[in-house]
Coordinates of C-alpha atoms in Angstrom, one line a residue:
M18 CA -49.0 26.3 17.8
G19 CA -49.0 24.5 14.4
K20 CA -52.3 25.7 13.2
S21 CA -51.1 27.0 9.8
Q22 CA -49.0 24.0 9.2
T23 CA -51.9 21.7 10.0
I24 CA -54.2 23.5 7.6
R25 CA -51.5 23.5 4.9
T26 CA -51.1 19.7 5.4
V27 CA -54.9 19.3 5.0
V28 CA -54.8 21.0 1.7
E29 CA -51.9 18.9 0.5
M30 CA -53.6 15.7 1.6
L31 CA -56.9 16.6 -0.1
I32 CA -55.2 17.6 -3.4
E33 CA -53.0 14.5 -3.4
K34 CA -56.0 12.2 -2.9
H35 CA -58.3 14.2 -5.4
H36 CA -56.2 15.0 -8.4
D37 CA -59.4 16.3 -10.1
A38 CA -60.0 18.9 -7.4
T39 CA -60.3 22.5 -8.7
V40 CA -58.7 25.4 -6.8
E41 CA -60.3 28.8 -6.7
H42 CA -59.6 32.0 -4.7
N43 CA -56.1 30.8 -4.0
H44 CA -54.3 33.3 -1.8
T45 CA -51.4 31.2 -0.5
T46 CA -48.2 32.5 1.0
R47 CA -45.1 30.7 2.3
V48 CA -46.8 30.3 5.7
D49 CA -50.6 30.7 5.3
V50 CA -53.3 29.5 2.9
R51 CA -56.7 30.6 1.8
L52 CA -58.4 28.8 -1.0
V53 CA -61.5 27.0 -2.2
L54 CA -61.3 23.4 -3.3
T55 CA -64.1 21.8 -5.3
I56 CA -64.2 18.0 -5.0
N57 CA -67.1 16.0 -6.3
G58 CA -69.2 19.1 -6.5
L59 CA -68.5 20.0 -2.8
R60 CA -67.0 23.4 -2.3
I61 CA -64.5 23.5 0.6
G62 CA -63.3 26.9 1.9
I63 CA -60.0 26.6 3.7
E64 CA -58.2 29.3 5.8
S65 CA -55.2 29.0 8.0
Q66 CA -54.6 32.6 9.2
G67 CA -56.7 33.3 12.3
K68 CA -56.7 37.1 11.9
L69 CA -58.3 36.8 8.5
V70 CA -61.0 34.3 9.4
R71 CA -63.8 36.9 9.5
E72 CA -63.0 38.1 5.9
S73 CA -62.5 34.5 4.7
L74 CA -65.7 33.3 6.3
D75 CA -67.6 36.1 4.6
L76 CA -66.1 35.1 1.2
F77 CA -66.7 31.4 1.7
V78 CA -70.4 32.0 2.6
K79 CA -70.8 34.4 -0.3
I80 CA -69.5 32.0 -2.9
G81 CA -71.5 29.1 -1.5
C82 CA -69.0 26.8 0.2
D83 CA -70.5 23.7 1.6
V84 CA -67.7 23.1 4.1
I85 CA -65.3 25.5 5.8
V86 CA -62.1 24.5 7.4
C87 CA -60.3 27.1 9.4
A88 CA -57.8 27.6 12.3
T89 CA -58.6 29.5 15.4
R90 CA -57.3 29.9 18.9
T91 CA -59.4 28.5 21.7
S92 CA -61.1 31.9 22.4
G93 CA -61.4 35.4 21.0
A94 CA -62.6 37.1 17.9
T95 CA -62.0 34.2 15.5
V96 CA -63.9 31.8 17.7
N97 CA -66.8 34.3 17.9
A98 CA -66.8 34.7 14.1
V99 CA -67.0 30.9 13.6
N100 CA -69.8 30.6 16.3
A101 CA -71.8 33.3 14.5
L102 CA -72.0 31.4 11.3
R103 CA -75.5 30.5 10.3
G104 CA -76.4 27.4 8.3
F105 CA -73.2 25.4 9.3
N106 CA -72.7 22.7 11.9
V107 CA -69.5 23.6 13.7
H108 CA -67.2 20.8 14.7
W109 CA -64.3 21.9 16.9
L110 CA -61.1 19.9 17.0
E111 CA -58.6 21.0 19.6
Q112 CA -54.9 20.5 19.1
P113 CA -52.8 20.3 22.3
A114 CA -51.3 23.7 22.9
K115 CA -47.9 22.9 24.3
S116 CA -45.3 20.5 23.0
Q117 CA -41.7 20.3 22.0
P118 CA -41.0 21.4 18.4
H119 CA -40.3 17.8 17.3
E120 CA -43.6 16.7 18.8
Q121 CA -45.5 19.6 17.2
V122 CA -44.8 18.3 13.7
L123 CA -46.3 14.9 14.6
R124 CA -49.3 16.5 16.4
S125 CA -50.0 18.7 13.3
L126 CA -49.9 15.6 11.1
I127 CA -52.3 13.7 13.3
M128 CA -54.7 16.7 13.5
A129 CA -54.5 17.1 9.7
R130 CA -55.5 13.5 9.3
K131 CA -58.5 13.9 11.6
I132 CA -59.6 16.9 9.6
V133 CA -59.2 15.1 6.3
E134 CA -61.2 12.1 7.6
R135 CA -64.1 14.4 8.5
V136 CA -63.9 16.2 5.1
E137 CA -63.7 12.9 3.3
A138 CA -66.8 11.7 5.0
L139 CA -68.6 14.8 3.7
I140 CA -67.2 14.3 0.2
A141 CA -68.4 10.7 0.3
S142 CA -71.9 11.7 1.4
A143 CA -72.2 14.4 -1.3
E144 CA -74.2 13.6 -4.3
P145 CA -71.9 13.3 -7.3
V146 CA -72.0 16.1 -9.8
K147 CA -74.6 15.1 -12.3
A148 CA -73.5 15.2 -15.9
L149 CA -76.0 16.0 -18.7
T150 CA -76.1 13.1 -21.1
R151 CA -78.1 13.1 -24.3
S152 CA -78.8 10.4 -26.7
A153 CA -80.5 10.5 -30.1
S154 CA -82.5 7.8 -31.7
A155 CA -83.6 7.5 -35.2

C-alpha cells in the first residue's frame, strides 16, 4: 500500500529542492509516474507502477541512468526484474504493509524522505557537471 504515492512524493521533493532539475521521458498519470530527472549531471530514473517496472528498467538502463528508484511488492516479477539488473547496487527499503489509511499517508511520507536522503547522498557525491570555459589573451 502507498507505493505510488511514496514515489510521487519523492519526485515532488527532489524537484522542489532542485529547481534546476531537468525532466525527460515524463509519462505521468493522476496515479503513477515514470520519468527521468537529471540533477547535477546525475540521471535518475523513477517509476511508481510495479507492472511496468521491466519496461521502465530497460528504458532507464538504455538511456544511461545512474540511479533508478522504483516501487515493487516484496516478491514476484518486479522484484526479479530489479534483482536481474547488472551494474547497479540494489538497496531495498521496505514499507510496512498494513496500516490504517490515516497512518499510510504518514508512512508514505517517512519512506519518501528516506528515499530522498539516499538519492541526495548520491547527488552530493556525483561530480558536478563540468562547464567548458575559454579565455583569450592578447
